[in-house]
Tab-separated table of C-alpha atoms and ligand atoms in Angstrom:
chain	number	residue	atom	x	y	z
T	65	UNK	CA	37.095	6.245	-29.987
T	66	UNK	CA	40.606	6.592	-28.485
T	67	UNK	CA	41.229	7.670	-24.942
T	68	UNK	CA	42.583	11.041	-26.201
T	69	UNK	CA	39.426	11.623	-28.293
T	70	UNK	CA	37.285	10.804	-25.316
T	71	UNK	CA	39.265	13.204	-23.078
T	72	UNK	CA	38.718	15.919	-25.585
T	73	UNK	CA	34.960	15.281	-25.956
T	74	UNK	CA	34.458	15.222	-22.166
T	75	UNK	CA	36.588	18.383	-21.649
T	76	UNK	CA	34.377	20.212	-24.131
T	77	UNK	CA	31.351	19.507	-21.846
T	78	UNK	CA	33.150	19.747	-18.432
T	79	UNK	CA	32.693	16.013	-17.837
T	80	UNK	CA	36.235	14.861	-17.166
T	81	UNK	CA	35.240	13.006	-14.090
T	82	UNK	CA	33.710	10.228	-16.325
T	83	UNK	CA	37.243	8.800	-16.754
T	84	UNK	CA	38.176	9.019	-13.106
T	85	UNK	CA	38.250	5.216	-12.705
T	86	UNK	CA	39.482	4.485	-16.170
T	87	UNK	CA	42.982	3.315	-15.212
T	88	UNK	CA	41.600	0.640	-12.823
T	89	UNK	CA	39.127	-0.829	-15.257
T	90	UNK	CA	39.492	-4.058	-17.181
T	91	UNK	CA	40.281	-3.644	-20.943
T	92	UNK	CA	36.771	-4.619	-22.080
T	93	UNK	CA	35.262	-2.172	-19.581
T	94	UNK	CA	37.611	0.557	-20.811
T	95	UNK	CA	36.442	-0.188	-24.387
T	96	UNK	CA	32.792	-0.134	-23.398
T	97	UNK	CA	33.183	3.153	-21.559
T	98	UNK	CA	35.012	4.764	-24.589
T	99	UNK	CA	32.151	3.560	-26.789
T	100	UNK	CA	29.561	4.976	-24.458
T	101	UNK	CA	31.374	8.296	-24.437
T	102	UNK	CA	31.418	8.213	-28.277
T	103	UNK	CA	27.688	7.723	-28.544
T	104	UNK	CA	26.467	9.918	-25.712
T	105	UNK	CA	24.945	13.268	-26.533
T	106	UNK	CA	26.340	15.516	-23.812
T	107	UNK	CA	24.804	18.635	-25.383
T	108	UNK	CA	21.516	17.892	-23.584
T	109	UNK	CA	23.210	19.093	-20.404
T	110	UNK	CA	23.117	22.604	-21.901
T	111	UNK	CA	19.370	22.613	-21.466
T	112	UNK	CA	19.630	22.777	-17.670
T	113	UNK	CA	18.219	26.212	-16.643
T	114	UNK	CA	16.564	26.779	-19.998
T	115	UNK	CA	13.122	25.593	-18.789
T	116	UNK	CA	12.029	29.041	-17.567
T	117	UNK	CA	13.251	30.718	-20.721
T	118	UNK	CA	11.312	28.121	-22.797
T	119	UNK	CA	8.123	28.720	-20.774
T	120	UNK	CA	8.339	32.383	-21.162
T	121	UNK	CA	8.910	31.969	-24.865
T	122	UNK	CA	5.521	30.193	-25.319
T	123	UNK	CA	3.145	31.525	-27.862
T	124	UNK	CA	-0.337	32.836	-27.307
T	125	UNK	CA	-2.663	30.176	-25.890
T	126	UNK	CA	-6.265	30.084	-27.169
T	127	UNK	CA	-8.845	27.325	-26.957
T	128	UNK	CA	-9.198	24.481	-29.501
T	129	UNK	CA	-12.609	22.794	-29.494
T	130	UNK	CA	-12.894	19.007	-29.404
T	131	UNK	CA	-15.116	16.641	-31.445
T	132	UNK	CA	-17.437	15.976	-28.569
T	133	UNK	CA	-19.401	12.738	-27.798
T	134	UNK	CA	-22.645	14.043	-29.122
T	135	UNK	CA	-21.033	14.835	-32.509
T	136	UNK	CA	-19.170	11.497	-32.604
T	137	UNK	CA	-22.352	9.583	-31.785
T	138	UNK	CA	-24.233	11.366	-34.610
T	139	UNK	CA	-21.597	10.311	-37.187
T	140	UNK	CA	-20.372	7.079	-35.492
T	141	UNK	CA	-21.341	4.680	-38.267
T	142	UNK	CA	-19.920	6.806	-41.058
T	143	UNK	CA	-16.591	7.238	-39.135
T	144	UNK	CA	-16.491	3.499	-38.327
T	145	UNK	CA	-16.789	2.617	-41.955
T	146	UNK	CA	-14.006	4.939	-42.982
T	147	UNK	CA	-11.703	3.736	-40.207
T	148	UNK	CA	-12.393	0.044	-40.901
T	149	UNK	CA	-11.789	0.472	-44.575
T	150	UNK	CA	-8.361	2.139	-43.769
T	151	UNK	CA	-7.495	-0.674	-41.455
T	152	UNK	CA	-8.606	-3.313	-43.958
T	153	UNK	CA	-6.455	-1.665	-46.608
T	154	UNK	CA	-3.448	-2.052	-44.321
T	155	UNK	CA	-3.059	1.690	-43.936
T	156	UNK	CA	-3.026	1.670	-40.118
T	157	UNK	CA	-0.277	0.617	-37.716
T	158	UNK	CA	0.001	0.853	-33.966
T	159	UNK	CA	2.979	1.998	-31.922
T	160	UNK	CA	3.339	0.959	-28.351
T	161	UNK	CA	5.536	3.361	-26.326
T	162	UNK	CA	7.009	1.042	-23.797
T	163	UNK	CA	10.500	2.488	-23.356
T	164	UNK	CA	9.774	4.310	-20.061
T	165	UNK	CA	11.214	3.247	-16.646
T	166	UNK	CA	7.955	3.241	-14.773
T	167	UNK	CA	9.770	4.383	-11.667
T	168	UNK	CA	6.544	5.550	-9.871
T	169	UNK	CA	5.194	2.041	-10.106
T	170	UNK	CA	8.407	0.790	-8.479
T	171	UNK	CA	8.637	-2.589	-10.270
T	172	UNK	CA	12.057	-3.665	-11.469
T	173	UNK	CA	10.535	-5.234	-14.570
T	174	UNK	CA	9.037	-3.514	-17.638
T	175	UNK	CA	5.652	-2.187	-16.998
T	176	UNK	CA	4.023	-4.334	-19.687
T	177	UNK	CA	4.951	-7.334	-17.494
T	178	UNK	CA	3.040	-6.063	-14.539
T	179	UNK	CA	0.263	-8.379	-13.492
T	180	UNK	CA	-2.940	-6.679	-12.471
T	181	UNK	CA	-4.821	-9.881	-11.996
T	182	UNK	CA	-6.616	-10.873	-8.840
T	183	UNK	CA	-7.864	-14.382	-9.401
T	184	UNK	CA	-5.816	-15.085	-12.532
T	185	UNK	CA	-2.803	-13.376	-14.166
T	186	UNK	CA	-3.710	-10.350	-16.277
T	187	UNK	CA	-0.618	-8.671	-17.544
T	188	UNK	CA	-0.704	-5.069	-18.803
T	189	UNK	CA	0.654	-6.257	-22.288
T	190	UNK	CA	-2.141	-8.841	-22.273
T	191	UNK	CA	-4.808	-6.188	-21.684
T	192	UNK	CA	-3.442	-4.061	-24.567
T	193	UNK	CA	-3.195	-6.923	-27.023
T	194	UNK	CA	-6.626	-8.156	-26.195
T	195	UNK	CA	-8.058	-4.664	-26.844
T	196	UNK	CA	-6.263	-4.440	-30.195
T	197	UNK	CA	-7.340	-8.009	-31.046
T	198	UNK	CA	-10.964	-6.835	-30.745
T	199	UNK	CA	-10.563	-4.335	-33.561
T	200	UNK	CA	-8.605	-6.869	-35.692
T	201	UNK	CA	-11.469	-9.287	-35.318
T	202	UNK	CA	-13.921	-6.642	-36.444
T	203	UNK	CA	-11.789	-5.619	-39.331
T	204	UNK	CA	-10.791	-9.163	-40.317
T	205	UNK	CA	-7.028	-8.165	-40.502
T	206	UNK	CA	-4.192	-7.857	-38.077
T	207	UNK	CA	-2.959	-4.348	-37.366
T	208	UNK	CA	0.907	-4.308	-37.456
T	209	UNK	CA	2.147	-3.470	-33.973
T	210	UNK	CA	5.491	-1.650	-33.427
T	211	UNK	CA	6.865	-1.807	-29.888
T	212	UNK	CA	9.396	0.763	-28.685
T	213	UNK	CA	11.583	-0.409	-25.831
T	214	UNK	CA	14.831	1.019	-24.382
T	215	UNK	CA	18.213	-0.430	-23.674
T	216	UNK	CA	17.057	-0.854	-20.056
T	217	UNK	CA	14.037	-3.123	-20.807
T	218	UNK	CA	14.410	-4.443	-24.333
T	219	UNK	CA	15.585	-7.947	-23.572
T	220	UNK	CA	13.061	-8.521	-20.844
T	221	UNK	CA	10.147	-7.233	-22.905
T	222	UNK	CA	10.989	-9.356	-25.840
T	223	UNK	CA	11.610	-12.490	-23.770
T	224	UNK	CA	8.302	-12.006	-21.918
T	225	UNK	CA	6.230	-11.550	-25.011
T	226	UNK	CA	7.875	-14.521	-26.656
T	227	UNK	CA	7.342	-16.701	-23.568
T	228	UNK	CA	3.601	-15.629	-23.578
T	229	UNK	CA	3.287	-16.402	-27.227
T	230	UNK	CA	2.498	-12.699	-27.828
T	231	UNK	CA	-0.804	-13.317	-26.166
T	232	UNK	CA	-1.975	-14.936	-29.393
T	233	UNK	CA	-1.376	-11.706	-31.501
T	234	UNK	CA	1.233	-13.454	-33.776
T	235	UNK	CA	4.913	-12.856	-33.760
T	236	UNK	CA	4.683	-12.044	-37.483
T	237	UNK	CA	2.568	-8.918	-36.705
T	238	UNK	CA	4.994	-7.366	-34.159
T	239	UNK	CA	8.235	-5.454	-34.652
T	240	UNK	CA	10.430	-4.115	-31.865
T	241	UNK	CA	12.664	-1.078	-31.936
T	242	UNK	CA	14.797	0.727	-29.333
T	243	UNK	CA	14.684	4.212	-28.427
T	244	UNK	CA	17.886	6.248	-27.571
T	245	UNK	CA	19.226	7.031	-24.105
T	246	UNK	CA	20.202	10.270	-22.595
T	247	UNK	CA	22.822	10.858	-19.840
T	248	UNK	CA	21.496	11.710	-16.406
T	249	UNK	CA	23.201	14.394	-14.252
T	250	UNK	CA	23.391	15.910	-10.825
T	251	UNK	CA	21.933	19.427	-10.286
T	252	UNK	CA	25.233	20.983	-11.412
T	253	UNK	CA	25.063	19.312	-14.742
T	254	UNK	CA	27.805	16.686	-14.041
T	255	UNK	CA	26.675	13.334	-15.312
T	256	UNK	CA	26.307	10.589	-12.665
T	257	UNK	CA	28.309	7.316	-12.954
T	258	UNK	CA	26.091	4.209	-12.684
T	259	UNK	CA	29.202	2.127	-12.186
T	260	UNK	CA	32.892	2.955	-12.508
T	261	UNK	CA	32.719	2.032	-16.195
T	262	UNK	CA	29.205	3.320	-17.130
T	263	UNK	CA	27.561	6.764	-17.300
T	264	UNK	CA	24.163	6.772	-15.751
T	265	UNK	CA	21.591	7.056	-18.534
T	266	UNK	CA	17.805	6.987	-18.935
T	267	UNK	CA	15.572	6.683	-21.954
T	268	UNK	CA	15.276	9.989	-23.674
T	269	UNK	CA	11.557	10.419	-23.401
T	270	UNK	CA	8.773	9.218	-25.783
T	271	UNK	CA	9.164	12.025	-28.227
T	272	UNK	CA	11.849	10.405	-30.273
T	273	UNK	CA	9.792	7.416	-31.192
T	274	UNK	CA	9.468	8.290	-34.936
T	275	UNK	CA	13.218	9.017	-35.322
T	276	UNK	CA	14.015	5.823	-33.442
T	277	UNK	CA	11.742	3.979	-35.790
T	278	UNK	CA	13.721	5.412	-38.736
T	279	UNK	CA	17.089	4.751	-37.117
T	280	UNK	CA	16.271	1.115	-36.405
T	281	UNK	CA	15.066	0.376	-39.901
T	282	UNK	CA	11.500	-0.438	-38.671
T	283	UNK	CA	10.205	2.590	-40.593
T	284	UNK	CA	11.022	0.686	-43.805
T	285	UNK	CA	8.364	-1.937	-42.784
T	286	UNK	CA	5.920	1.022	-42.401
T	287	UNK	CA	6.679	2.163	-45.852
T	288	UNK	CA	6.812	-1.334	-47.508
T	289	UNK	CA	3.398	-2.138	-46.051
T	290	UNK	CA	1.869	1.179	-47.243
T	291	UNK	CA	0.952	2.262	-43.680
T	292	UNK	CA	-0.376	5.835	-43.735
T	293	UNK	CA	-1.482	6.202	-40.169
T	294	UNK	CA	0.348	5.454	-36.894
T	295	UNK	CA	-1.549	5.128	-33.706
T	296	UNK	CA	0.781	5.800	-30.916
T	297	UNK	CA	-0.145	4.934	-27.352
T	298	UNK	CA	1.190	4.573	-23.812
T	299	UNK	CA	1.869	1.226	-22.157
T	300	UNK	CA	-0.015	1.971	-18.951
T	301	UNK	CA	-3.631	2.684	-19.938
T	302	UNK	CA	-5.187	-0.787	-19.658
T	303	UNK	CA	-8.560	0.285	-20.944
T	304	UNK	CA	-7.518	2.187	-24.029
T	305	UNK	CA	-8.832	1.416	-27.456
T	306	UNK	CA	-6.127	0.979	-29.955
T	307	UNK	CA	-6.629	1.533	-33.757
T	308	UNK	CA	-10.112	2.577	-32.859
T	309	UNK	CA	-11.981	2.665	-36.189
T	310	UNK	CA	-14.228	5.580	-35.235
T	311	UNK	CA	-11.307	7.746	-34.016
T	312	UNK	CA	-9.384	6.877	-37.300
T	313	UNK	CA	-12.397	7.646	-39.469
T	314	UNK	CA	-13.160	10.925	-37.801
T	315	UNK	CA	-9.493	12.126	-38.162
T	316	UNK	CA	-9.366	11.068	-41.812
T	317	UNK	CA	-12.717	12.655	-42.618
T	318	UNK	CA	-11.563	15.984	-40.927
T	319	UNK	CA	-8.439	15.820	-42.996
T	320	UNK	CA	-6.227	16.394	-39.952
T	321	UNK	CA	-2.587	15.524	-39.706
T	322	UNK	CA	-3.197	14.022	-36.304
T	323	UNK	CA	-5.900	13.138	-33.810
T	324	UNK	CA	-5.634	13.088	-30.064
T	325	UNK	CA	-7.894	11.140	-27.798
T	326	UNK	CA	-9.048	13.370	-24.981
T	327	UNK	CA	-11.183	13.101	-21.867
T	328	UNK	CA	-13.393	15.811	-20.284
T	329	UNK	CA	-11.412	17.162	-17.295
T	330	UNK	CA	-13.048	16.601	-13.912
T	331	UNK	CA	-12.117	20.104	-12.940
T	332	UNK	CA	-10.237	22.932	-14.702
T	333	UNK	CA	-7.107	22.296	-12.455
T	334	UNK	CA	-7.025	18.595	-13.036
T	335	UNK	CA	-3.407	17.477	-13.425
T	336	UNK	CA	-3.606	16.589	-17.143
T	337	UNK	CA	-2.266	18.439	-20.220
T	338	UNK	CA	-5.122	20.257	-22.027
T	339	UNK	CA	-5.545	20.652	-25.788
T	340	UNK	CA	-5.169	24.179	-26.976
T	341	UNK	CA	-3.968	26.388	-29.859
T	342	UNK	CA	-0.533	28.052	-29.436
T	343	UNK	CA	-0.095	30.905	-31.905
T	344	UNK	CA	-2.867	29.257	-33.879
T	345	UNK	CA	-1.225	25.859	-33.991
T	346	UNK	CA	-2.464	22.845	-32.095
T	347	UNK	CA	-0.580	22.372	-28.796
T	348	UNK	CA	-0.884	21.098	-25.232
T	349	UNK	CA	-0.768	23.316	-22.238
T	350	UNK	CA	0.496	21.499	-19.248
T	351	UNK	CA	-1.474	21.691	-15.982
T	352	UNK	CA	1.323	23.555	-14.223
T	353	UNK	CA	1.338	26.165	-16.962
T	354	UNK	CA	-2.392	26.954	-16.613
T	355	UNK	CA	-2.711	30.588	-15.567
T	356	UNK	CA	-5.688	31.866	-13.484
T	357	UNK	CA	-7.021	33.450	-16.663
T	358	UNK	CA	-6.784	30.068	-18.573
T	359	UNK	CA	-8.398	28.231	-15.691
T	360	UNK	CA	-11.271	30.664	-15.680
T	361	UNK	CA	-11.782	31.007	-19.443
T	362	UNK	CA	-15.131	29.745	-20.817
T	363	UNK	CA	-16.188	28.896	-24.399
T	364	UNK	CA	-19.384	30.079	-26.124
T	365	UNK	CA	-21.300	27.252	-24.491
T	366	UNK	CA	-20.190	28.403	-21.097
T	367	UNK	CA	-17.999	25.298	-20.538
T	368	UNK	CA	-14.322	25.688	-19.393
T	369	UNK	CA	-12.430	26.615	-22.543
T	370	UNK	CA	-9.560	24.216	-21.775
T	371	UNK	CA	-11.672	21.307	-20.855
T	372	UNK	CA	-10.119	18.397	-22.652
T	373	UNK	CA	-7.191	16.458	-21.310
T	374	UNK	CA	-4.844	14.274	-23.415
T	375	UNK	CA	-4.538	10.591	-22.468
T	376	UNK	CA	-1.430	9.735	-24.649
T	377	UNK	CA	-3.299	8.093	-27.506
T	378	UNK	CA	-2.545	9.883	-30.813
T	379	UNK	CA	-3.066	9.163	-34.403
T	380	UNK	CA	-0.442	10.504	-36.749
T	381	UNK	CA	-0.446	10.703	-40.534
T	382	UNK	CA	2.904	9.238	-41.420
T	383	UNK	CA	3.755	11.561	-44.293
T	384	UNK	CA	3.378	14.617	-41.895
T	385	UNK	CA	5.721	12.975	-39.422
T	386	UNK	CA	8.246	12.514	-42.205
T	387	UNK	CA	7.832	16.267	-43.031
T	388	UNK	CA	8.557	17.456	-39.534
T	389	UNK	CA	11.224	14.798	-38.705
T	390	UNK	CA	13.998	17.474	-39.076
T	391	UNK	CA	12.357	19.894	-36.513
T	392	UNK	CA	14.004	19.899	-33.033
T	393	UNK	CA	11.584	19.172	-30.230
T	394	UNK	CA	11.967	20.994	-26.883
T	395	UNK	CA	13.990	19.190	-24.252
T	396	UNK	CA	12.354	18.722	-20.909
T	397	UNK	CA	14.621	18.674	-17.867
T	398	UNK	CA	13.025	16.382	-15.295
T	399	UNK	CA	13.878	16.122	-11.687
T	400	UNK	CA	14.256	12.354	-10.841
T	401	UNK	CA	15.834	9.795	-8.635
T	402	UNK	CA	19.033	8.648	-10.202
T	403	UNK	CA	20.947	5.601	-8.794
T	404	UNK	CA	24.708	6.197	-9.024
T	405	UNK	CA	28.068	5.687	-7.375
T	406	UNK	CA	29.497	8.105	-4.906
T	407	UNK	CA	32.998	9.633	-4.822
T	408	UNK	CA	34.215	6.452	-3.092
T	409	UNK	CA	32.706	4.202	-5.733
T	410	UNK	CA	29.866	2.948	-3.501
T	411	UNK	CA	26.344	2.503	-4.940
T	412	UNK	CA	23.744	5.093	-3.881
T	413	UNK	CA	20.005	4.424	-4.424
T	414	UNK	CA	18.451	7.785	-3.601
T	415	UNK	CA	15.016	7.910	-1.842
T	416	UNK	CA	14.393	11.466	-3.116
T	417	UNK	CA	15.048	13.040	-6.563
T	418	UNK	CA	18.769	13.910	-6.849
T	419	UNK	CA	19.255	15.129	-10.384
T	420	UNK	CA	18.052	15.548	-13.936
T	421	UNK	CA	16.905	13.307	-16.783
T	422	UNK	CA	16.488	14.753	-20.200
T	423	UNK	CA	13.331	13.940	-22.240
T	424	UNK	CA	11.564	14.813	-25.427
T	425	UNK	CA	7.836	14.275	-25.379
T	426	UNK	CA	5.389	13.024	-27.980
T	427	UNK	CA	2.940	15.842	-27.139
T	428	UNK	CA	5.418	18.381	-28.502
T	429	UNK	CA	5.147	16.751	-31.971
T	430	UNK	CA	1.509	17.946	-32.147
T	431	UNK	CA	2.599	21.550	-32.295
T	432	UNK	CA	4.731	20.983	-35.271
T	433	UNK	CA	1.780	19.622	-37.240
T	434	UNK	CA	-0.647	21.972	-38.701
T	435	UNK	CA	-3.932	20.346	-37.665
T	436	UNK	CA	-5.088	18.040	-34.819
T	437	UNK	CA	-8.541	16.702	-33.943
T	438	UNK	CA	-9.127	16.389	-30.242
T	439	UNK	CA	-11.540	13.460	-30.073
T	440	UNK	CA	-13.477	13.001	-26.866
T	441	UNK	CA	-13.708	9.490	-25.273
T	442	UNK	CA	-15.648	8.440	-22.209
T	443	UNK	CA	-13.114	8.454	-19.420
T	444	UNK	CA	-14.551	5.434	-17.509
T	445	UNK	CA	-14.500	3.358	-20.683
T	446	UNK	CA	-11.073	4.197	-22.080
T	447	UNK	CA	-8.869	5.768	-19.445
T	448	UNK	CA	-7.294	3.563	-16.695
T	449	UNK	CA	-3.676	4.564	-16.437
T	450	UNK	CA	-1.285	2.775	-14.009
T	451	UNK	CA	1.328	5.124	-12.831
T	452	UNK	CA	1.398	4.380	-9.102
T	453	UNK	CA	1.022	1.374	-6.818
T	454	UNK	CA	-1.941	3.039	-4.907
T	455	UNK	CA	-4.038	6.134	-4.995
T	456	UNK	CA	-4.624	8.208	-8.139
T	457	UNK	CA	-3.815	6.493	-11.517
T	458	UNK	CA	-2.749	3.300	-9.718
T	459	UNK	CA	-3.049	-0.403	-9.892
T	460	UNK	CA	-6.003	-0.116	-7.420
T	461	UNK	CA	-7.931	2.466	-9.535
T	462	UNK	CA	-7.205	0.675	-12.803
T	463	UNK	CA	-8.448	-2.594	-11.339
T	464	UNK	CA	-11.697	-0.979	-10.170
T	465	UNK	CA	-12.203	0.561	-13.674
T	466	UNK	CA	-11.496	-2.747	-15.445
T	467	UNK	CA	-14.005	-4.549	-13.243
T	468	UNK	CA	-16.695	-1.956	-14.020
T	469	UNK	CA	-16.036	-2.688	-17.734
T	470	UNK	CA	-16.670	-6.371	-17.023
T	471	UNK	CA	-13.082	-7.454	-17.386
T	472	UNK	CA	-12.382	-10.508	-15.255
T	473	UNK	CA	-9.233	-10.012	-13.159
V	657	UTP	P1	5.544	8.163	-18.258
V	657	UTP	O1	5.524	9.674	-18.480
V	657	UTP	O2	4.564	7.591	-17.435
V	657	UTP	O3	6.995	7.682	-17.858
V	657	UTP	O4	5.391	7.544	-19.694
V	657	UTP	P2	7.614	6.429	-17.284
V	657	UTP	O5	9.082	6.492	-17.428
V	657	UTP	O6	7.048	5.206	-17.933
V	657	UTP	O7	7.204	6.301	-15.763
V	657	UTP	P3	7.815	7.128	-14.403
V	657	UTP	O8	7.562	8.548	-14.744
V	657	UTP	O9	9.318	6.784	-14.383
V	657	UTP	O10	6.959	6.594	-13.408
V	657	UTP	C1	4.318	7.626	-20.496
V	657	UTP	C2	4.515	6.602	-21.696
V	657	UTP	O11	5.619	6.905	-22.457
V	657	UTP	C3	6.547	5.794	-22.493
V	657	UTP	C4	6.204	4.984	-21.279
V	657	UTP	O12	6.616	3.603	-21.357
V	657	UTP	C5	4.678	5.218	-21.214
V	657	UTP	O13	4.073	4.325	-22.122
V	657	UTP	N1	7.908	6.278	-22.429
V	657	UTP	C6	8.294	7.152	-21.501
V	657	UTP	C7	8.747	5.824	-23.379
V	657	UTP	O14	8.430	4.991	-24.275
V	657	UTP	N2	10.084	6.308	-23.336
V	657	UTP	C8	10.524	7.199	-22.462
V	657	UTP	O15	11.712	7.577	-22.450
V	657	UTP	C9	9.573	7.624	-21.514
């Protein structure tokens, strides 16, 4: 992109300040900045202020029942058989969403490298691979694992897993791909500059994983291998079951386009997104969108009607993802801390949120699909997310849950 083209593109979005330091940059920095301007999607900035409109535009929320533990237990063997045979036939792949910044944890390294061990090193990635390995042992085959990283953590994640010999999972069973980045802006919608020659960016949310898989060419591997189901999961739940045969079998036998692992909420106002129907299609209502009526609603059994929270472990039928790939997911404008340089070019590391990041979320994909099976799991056995250092969903709470499960830390 030439300087004139960059100026035109920036003017279109009111971002002329991006070139403020251009004249004083070295030639290679100038080239890098022009390239970044060329590839940056500034149109996301137009989403600022739309959140309220989007919320008001939501459809009618009604309950969606889950497949509960009693039902799962009654059919466990049947579902396990179906799931295992899909895994053995090579129809199941796993997708680790590891492109996030993990800012709440406050580590400067990728979350998967975080060590939760006490008497020995136990890395988050190790916990996940050990869990997946258990299923592979039972099935007698390796489940192909696709790992999504971002520009910010790709090199470190790859180097770490290589150094640890992929915790025995086998390099040949793992593929990496990178997600896209989005610019980060101040509250007026002016993008921040990370340095004089770089626009501040952040990963564009976990909702773009399928498109990023396609863009990177990794989706060809999925097609070549004949993978029909993709189990997509977060990096930070150190107890989760990946490629769980019973979950896969239940979703297949219900002929659903996707399945979502859910836990029974501890209280109607617990801060997790709850499965629901929105205008008759599966969806997730965020805890901050729960109205007093939704909080008080009961089902025919007398239980809270929105009783099942999602844990970011979804099973998607690949051909349905291909079908909805052209649909535009909503853009979430998130208030975050964004390091940047000030007017004098000095670095600023804010202690409080100072602007917006732009993210699409995997949970919004559910709504595009016609059918979803919420599948209940026992919270203590399968849900130990690490979001914070201490307190709720923290290293501390996850350690305690791991120890209860007999995992040596
Ligand atoms: P979180 O919502 O916890 O976000 O991600 P985060 O960025 O990791 O952490 P904070 O909010 O900065 O503390 C849930 C899952 O989605 C992945 C994360 O890696 C995690 O597995 N994710 C999130 C991505 O893969 N890409 C993203 O852009 C955002």
